[in-house]
Structure formats: structure tokens, C-alpha cells
């Protein structure tokens, strides 16, 4: 907990960049991803220095999250990119391993891809990940190499997945939007294909990651008009050390049009391992007066921080925060 | 939050009488979502107003003054209106009636 506020990290990745998991051109894409981390890093907020050729160990992940940071619970998210990595950048089995190691503090987010596994194969794997490994959400990456992609509103390819999610009692499905890793086409990472699916599946919530960067205005517009579209601030806090003004403008716009109730905290560990540093940044963040004056962006109040840090995503996941804290620490020490 | 059905009815009547048709003319809508016994009103914008970039202008310059004028109302807010105090003050200044030039 940070200063009496519950911290629920929506997205950490147990990556596997070991040589045996690297697929065609995967070494280049892994270096691209690491380079992205390096560009958005400095001495205090470094990129992971043992990212390439290794996998994140359960022991190190647990230490970073639960010993060195004030994260209360976290969701380990599968990255089902099966082209560049044979079993995906962050394989489901590694996310499940973290959940097995910290069953009270880690939730498992599964992941499948209908192009690599086939629609029926993906549906079967969703069922397996939910029933055998306790998946409570699913993550999707739609854009691959050589213009291979699928759309969220595709009734043949995608809707069977959303129907399966509903059947499994899943409350939210999540999407990597924007932020290309390699030679994906940008239009395949655009967030507007969420709109019709969000209308057709009102019982599901669709989460856009990274504010869809660079499609930030579009992501915010889609979320502002559809109550079951939420925004994950993953890879948002990570730009703050390098581009603080830009980060504040992005948050200000999201707060103004979407409001504070549908934004969720995500550290994007372990591309950047200083999880506690990012928690401190957000806990101490204020909207500068000139952005309030010139752009009309609202103040980042304690209430806003409390919601974003964890209470919003706990609500979506149906987690009783008080009970969760008591089960971890024996007491609920939150303060208003 | 306890309800105040009588006041809620009067708030919605004031909205209907003074602003609802104007909002409806371009696909928007607003109604009370909750009213506490102490007169704290929460509004809910709907339709085209829900994600309109100008919803703060509509709220501060038109809707809030109408609701605030209903006897018994202590405060009024709308969860989807999220702008700075500076922006709210600017809207109110723009919405204020122009002053007549002083006579010499």
C-alpha cells in the first residue's frame, strides 16, 4: 500500500527471451523492445539490464513487486505473440508460475491468438487456461509480421472469443494497442475496432493498453463514449521520467474525457524494474497550474490516485479490497 | 446515500422545463442520478452529451445554474464533468451577461 492507498498493478510480464523461445526475427524484435525500454530510461528509472537472452525468474519478480515495492497485488499478463517468440514473449506458463508462487497476490491473465491457434483452438485454450490455471482475464495482440492481423469486431474470428470469455465468466478482455514492437502495420494497432464489439458485448469490458499510443485521442474518444471501454495506463508512467509534460497532458486528457473511474495502474514490469520508483512518481504527481489553466485539465487529487492505483481495477475484477488486504496483511490499513 | 424523491422530482422538472429540449435538439440529455436528503444533486449526462468535448460548458453555464436555483438544492455535480477550477471559472466568465456601458 502506498500512503493508505491500495496498489493493484494491472500489468506485469514474466518474459522469456531465452534462445530456445526465440522464433523467426524474434531476436531483432526482442532488441527493439529492449531499445524502447532504454530510450525511456535514465539512471533512476533504468531499463532491465538482463532482459535479452534470459527469462524473468519468479524469485526476482516476487522480490521486485512484493519486497521492494508497495504493490499489494498484481496481474501477470500473457503476451501471445507466437511469431517472433515460439511460446509468446511472456508465455502463459510463466505468468501461471508467478501466480502459483504468490497465489494471494498474483492474478493470472491468459492469452491466445486466433490466427496462430485457429479460432476453435484459441477457444479451447481459453477454456484450459481458465479451468486449469485460473485465468481471470485474457490479453490479445492483433498485429503480427507481414501484415498478418485480425480485428476485434470481426464476427467470424473475434466474436467467438468474446462469447467464450462471457461463457467463462470473464469480466474483461485486454488489448495491446499502438506501440509497435517490430514491422506490424500501424493501422492494425488502431483502437477504433473495439467500438462495435463493445456495443455488441455490453457484459464484457474492453481494456485498451498504453492509451493506444500514438492513437491517444482515438483511444480516449472510444473510452469516453463507451462505458465498457477502459484505459490501462501501462507504459504511461514509464514515459514520465523522460517526458513529464507529455505524460501529464495524456493523463489530463484521459481524466477530462473519460474521468477517473475507468483508468487503471500498470507498471509494465519487468521491461523497467524500478516498480517502486514509478509508484512514488504517481503518488506525488500534481497537475501543473498552467495545464489546469491552459488546457482545463483537472487536479490529480488523492481520490483520483486512490481509484487509479487499485480500487478501479479491483472493482472491475470483483475483488473486495478490504478482504484482500486482510488476507495478505491481517488488516485493512487503508485511509481515505 | 439516502434519496430525496421530492427534490429529485423538482430538479428533473426544472431540467425538463428549461434545458431538456435544447439538449435533445442535438441528441443530448441530462437528468438527476441521485439527490441526497441534504440537497446534494448528482447529474447524469447521456446521449451526445456523455462524451461531448463541450459538456463542461453545458454543465457550468446552463445546467448547474438551473438546478442550483431549485429550492432545497445545496450542491450540484456531474461525474463526467472533469475540468480544472480555472476552466470552470473561464466558462462562468464567458457565460456571464455582458455589462452595460456605464452612462457618463
PDB file of N, CA and C in Angstrom, chain A residues 29-49 51-52 89 179-181 235 237-243 267-274 278:
ATOM      1  N   UNK A  29      13.282  -8.314 -32.712  1.00  0.00           N
ATOM      2  CA  UNK A  29      12.135  -7.677 -32.040  1.00  0.00           C
ATOM      3  C   UNK A  29      12.384  -7.573 -30.541  1.00  0.00           C
ATOM      4  N   UNK A  30      13.025  -8.585 -29.961  1.00  0.00           N
ATOM      5  CA  UNK A  30      13.365  -8.502 -28.537  1.00  0.00           C
ATOM      6  C   UNK A  30      14.320  -7.328 -28.297  1.00  0.00           C
ATOM      7  N   UNK A  31      15.275  -7.137 -29.229  1.00  0.00           N
ATOM      8  CA  UNK A  31      16.195  -5.999 -29.083  1.00  0.00           C
ATOM      9  C   UNK A  31      15.450  -4.681 -29.268  1.00  0.00           C
ATOM     10  N   UNK A  32      14.467  -4.658 -30.196  1.00  0.00           N
ATOM     11  CA  UNK A  32      13.647  -3.452 -30.366  1.00  0.00           C
ATOM     12  C   UNK A  32      12.939  -3.099 -29.054  1.00  0.00           C
ATOM     13  N   UNK A  33      12.358  -4.119 -28.450  1.00  0.00           N
ATOM     14  CA  UNK A  33      11.604  -3.902 -27.213  1.00  0.00           C
ATOM     15  C   UNK A  33      12.524  -3.402 -26.104  1.00  0.00           C
ATOM     16  N   UNK A  34      13.700  -4.005 -26.034  1.00  0.00           N
ATOM     17  CA  UNK A  34      14.664  -3.548 -25.043  1.00  0.00           C
ATOM     18  C   UNK A  34      15.113  -2.123 -25.346  1.00  0.00           C
ATOM     19  N   UNK A  35      15.290  -1.826 -26.647  1.00  0.00           N
ATOM     20  CA  UNK A  35      15.677  -0.479 -27.036  1.00  0.00           C
ATOM     21  C   UNK A  35      14.624   0.545 -26.655  1.00  0.00           C
ATOM     22  N   UNK A  36      13.359   0.170 -26.782  1.00  0.00           N
ATOM     23  CA  UNK A  36      12.253   1.043 -26.360  1.00  0.00           C
ATOM     24  C   UNK A  36      12.390   1.343 -24.868  1.00  0.00           C
ATOM     25  N   UNK A  37      12.715   0.278 -24.112  1.00  0.00           N
ATOM     26  CA  UNK A  37      12.918   0.467 -22.675  1.00  0.00           C
ATOM     27  C   UNK A  37      14.089   1.374 -22.376  1.00  0.00           C
ATOM     28  N   UNK A  38      15.169   1.238 -23.142  1.00  0.00           N
ATOM     29  CA  UNK A  38      16.366   2.046 -22.905  1.00  0.00           C
ATOM     30  C   UNK A  38      16.103   3.518 -23.235  1.00  0.00           C
ATOM     31  N   UNK A  39      15.399   3.745 -24.338  1.00  0.00           N
ATOM     32  CA  UNK A  39      15.093   5.139 -24.721  1.00  0.00           C
ATOM     33  C   UNK A  39      14.307   5.840 -23.621  1.00  0.00           C
ATOM     34  N   UNK A  40      13.392   5.099 -23.018  1.00  0.00           N
ATOM     35  CA  UNK A  40      12.566   5.696 -21.965  1.00  0.00           C
ATOM     36  C   UNK A  40      13.140   5.336 -20.594  1.00  0.00           C
ATOM     37  N   UNK A  41      14.415   5.567 -20.417  1.00  0.00           N
ATOM     38  CA  UNK A  41      15.031   5.244 -19.132  1.00  0.00           C
ATOM     39  C   UNK A  41      16.060   6.303 -18.783  1.00  0.00           C
ATOM     40  N   UNK A  42      16.419   6.348 -17.533  1.00  0.00           N
ATOM     41  CA  UNK A  42      17.557   7.135 -17.084  1.00  0.00           C
ATOM     42  C   UNK A  42      18.159   6.408 -15.879  1.00  0.00           C
ATOM     43  N   UNK A  43      19.091   7.048 -15.202  1.00  0.00           N
ATOM     44  CA  UNK A  43      19.789   6.354 -14.120  1.00  0.00           C
ATOM     45  C   UNK A  43      18.834   5.902 -13.024  1.00  0.00           C
ATOM     46  N   UNK A  44      17.883   6.742 -12.701  1.00  0.00           N
ATOM     47  CA  UNK A  44      16.957   6.416 -11.604  1.00  0.00           C
ATOM     48  C   UNK A  44      15.866   5.432 -12.042  1.00  0.00           C
ATOM     49  N   UNK A  45      15.520   5.485 -13.313  1.00  0.00           N
ATOM     50  CA  UNK A  45      14.456   4.612 -13.838  1.00  0.00           C
ATOM     51  C   UNK A  45      15.029   3.807 -15.004  1.00  0.00           C
ATOM     52  N   UNK A  46      15.874   2.837 -14.687  1.00  0.00           N
ATOM     53  CA  UNK A  46      16.609   2.137 -15.752  1.00  0.00           C
ATOM     54  C   UNK A  46      15.751   1.121 -16.478  1.00  0.00           C
ATOM     55  N   UNK A  47      16.205   0.765 -17.683  1.00  0.00           N
ATOM     56  CA  UNK A  47      15.643  -0.389 -18.371  1.00  0.00           C
ATOM     57  C   UNK A  47      16.256  -1.648 -17.756  1.00  0.00           C
ATOM     58  N   UNK A  48      15.552  -2.737 -17.903  1.00  0.00           N
ATOM     59  CA  UNK A  48      16.033  -4.020 -17.384  1.00  0.00           C
ATOM     60  C   UNK A  48      17.378  -4.373 -18.037  1.00  0.00           C
ATOM     61  N   UNK A  49      18.406  -4.629 -17.208  1.00  0.00           N
ATOM     62  CA  UNK A  49      19.733  -4.893 -17.762  1.00  0.00           C
ATOM     63  C   UNK A  49      19.983  -6.374 -18.023  1.00  0.00           C
ATOM     64  N   UNK A  51      17.516  -8.401 -19.780  1.00  0.00           N
ATOM     65  CA  UNK A  51      16.275  -8.647 -20.495  1.00  0.00           C
ATOM     66  C   UNK A  51      16.476  -9.650 -21.630  1.00  0.00           C
ATOM     67  N   UNK A  52      17.570  -9.437 -22.405  1.00  0.00           N
ATOM     68  CA  UNK A  52      17.817 -10.277 -23.585  1.00  0.00           C
ATOM     69  C   UNK A  52      18.431 -11.617 -23.183  1.00  0.00           C
ATOM     70  N   UNK A  89       6.106 -13.845 -26.143  1.00  0.00           N
ATOM     71  CA  UNK A  89       7.094 -13.049 -25.396  1.00  0.00           C
ATOM     72  C   UNK A  89       6.985 -13.309 -23.891  1.00  0.00           C
ATOM     73  N   UNK A 179       1.964   1.275 -30.009  1.00  0.00           N
ATOM     74  CA  UNK A 179       3.269   0.794 -29.545  1.00  0.00           C
ATOM     75  C   UNK A 179       3.732  -0.463 -30.298  1.00  0.00           C
ATOM     76  N   UNK A 180       4.135  -0.312 -31.545  1.00  0.00           N
ATOM     77  CA  UNK A 180       4.609  -1.474 -32.298  1.00  0.00           C
ATOM     78  C   UNK A 180       5.952  -1.968 -31.784  1.00  0.00           C
ATOM     79  N   UNK A 181       6.168  -3.275 -31.871  1.00  0.00           N
ATOM     80  CA  UNK A 181       7.441  -3.877 -31.459  1.00  0.00           C
ATOM     81  C   UNK A 181       8.365  -4.085 -32.654  1.00  0.00           C
ATOM     82  N   UNK A 235       2.775   1.620 -19.615  1.00  0.00           N
ATOM     83  CA  UNK A 235       3.740   2.350 -20.449  1.00  0.00           C
ATOM     84  C   UNK A 235       3.444   3.846 -20.503  1.00  0.00           C
ATOM     85  N   UNK A 237       3.198   5.712 -17.229  1.00  0.00           N
ATOM     86  CA  UNK A 237       4.068   6.241 -16.160  1.00  0.00           C
ATOM     87  C   UNK A 237       5.532   6.075 -16.547  1.00  0.00           C
ATOM     88  N   UNK A 238       5.807   5.102 -17.420  1.00  0.00           N
ATOM     89  CA  UNK A 238       7.198   4.832 -17.794  1.00  0.00           C
ATOM     90  C   UNK A 238       7.784   5.910 -18.696  1.00  0.00           C
ATOM     91  N   UNK A 239       6.918   6.718 -19.331  1.00  0.00           N
ATOM     92  CA  UNK A 239       7.474   7.815 -20.138  1.00  0.00           C
ATOM     93  C   UNK A 239       7.707   9.055 -19.272  1.00  0.00           C
ATOM     94  N   UNK A 240       7.115   9.079 -18.076  1.00  0.00           N
ATOM     95  CA  UNK A 240       7.157  10.295 -17.252  1.00  0.00           C
ATOM     96  C   UNK A 240       8.578  10.769 -16.938  1.00  0.00           C
ATOM     97  N   UNK A 241       9.514   9.860 -16.570  1.00  0.00           N
ATOM     98  CA  UNK A 241      10.857  10.359 -16.245  1.00  0.00           C
ATOM     99  C   UNK A 241      11.524  11.075 -17.411  1.00  0.00           C
ATOM    100  N   UNK A 242      11.162  10.727 -18.648  1.00  0.00           N
ATOM    101  CA  UNK A 242      11.799  11.315 -19.823  1.00  0.00           C
ATOM    102  C   UNK A 242      10.950  12.447 -20.408  1.00  0.00           C
ATOM    103  N   UNK A 243       9.628  12.288 -20.367  1.00  0.00           N
ATOM    104  CA  UNK A 243       8.716  13.278 -20.965  1.00  0.00           C
ATOM    105  C   UNK A 243       7.607  13.632 -19.982  1.00  0.00           C
ATOM    106  N   UNK A 267       2.457  -1.012 -14.206  1.00  0.00           N
ATOM    107  CA  UNK A 267       3.871  -0.613 -14.135  1.00  0.00           C
ATOM    108  C   UNK A 267       4.663  -1.054 -15.362  1.00  0.00           C
ATOM    109  N   UNK A 268       4.123  -2.023 -16.110  1.00  0.00           N
ATOM    110  CA  UNK A 268       4.841  -2.587 -17.257  1.00  0.00           C
ATOM    111  C   UNK A 268       6.157  -3.232 -16.834  1.00  0.00           C
ATOM    112  N   UNK A 269       6.209  -3.695 -15.578  1.00  0.00           N
ATOM    113  CA  UNK A 269       7.361  -4.502 -15.179  1.00  0.00           C
ATOM    114  C   UNK A 269       7.320  -5.787 -16.028  1.00  0.00           C
ATOM    115  N   UNK A 270       8.437  -6.317 -16.471  1.00  0.00           N
ATOM    116  CA  UNK A 270       9.758  -6.045 -15.955  1.00  0.00           C
ATOM    117  C   UNK A 270      10.646  -5.495 -17.070  1.00  0.00           C
ATOM    118  N   UNK A 271      10.000  -4.766 -18.034  1.00  0.00           N
ATOM    119  CA  UNK A 271      10.799  -4.025 -19.011  1.00  0.00           C
ATOM    120  C   UNK A 271      11.582  -2.952 -18.262  1.00  0.00           C
ATOM    121  N   UNK A 272      10.875  -2.318 -17.289  1.00  0.00           N
ATOM    122  CA  UNK A 272      11.504  -1.376 -16.380  1.00  0.00           C
ATOM    123  C   UNK A 272      11.313  -1.928 -14.959  1.00  0.00           C
ATOM    124  N   UNK A 273      12.389  -2.226 -14.243  1.00  0.00           N
ATOM    125  CA  UNK A 273      12.245  -2.917 -12.960  1.00  0.00           C
ATOM    126  C   UNK A 273      12.004  -2.023 -11.739  1.00  0.00           C
ATOM    127  N   UNK A 274      12.149  -0.704 -11.878  1.00  0.00           N
ATOM    128  CA  UNK A 274      12.003   0.153 -10.690  1.00  0.00           C
ATOM    129  C   UNK A 274      10.514   0.417 -10.422  1.00  0.00           C
ATOM    130  N   UNK A 278       8.188   4.179  -9.856  1.00  0.00           N
ATOM    131  CA  UNK A 278       7.015   4.657 -10.595  1.00  0.00           C
ATOM    132  C   UNK A 278       5.826   4.890  -9.652  1.00  0.00           C
TER     133      UNK A 278
END
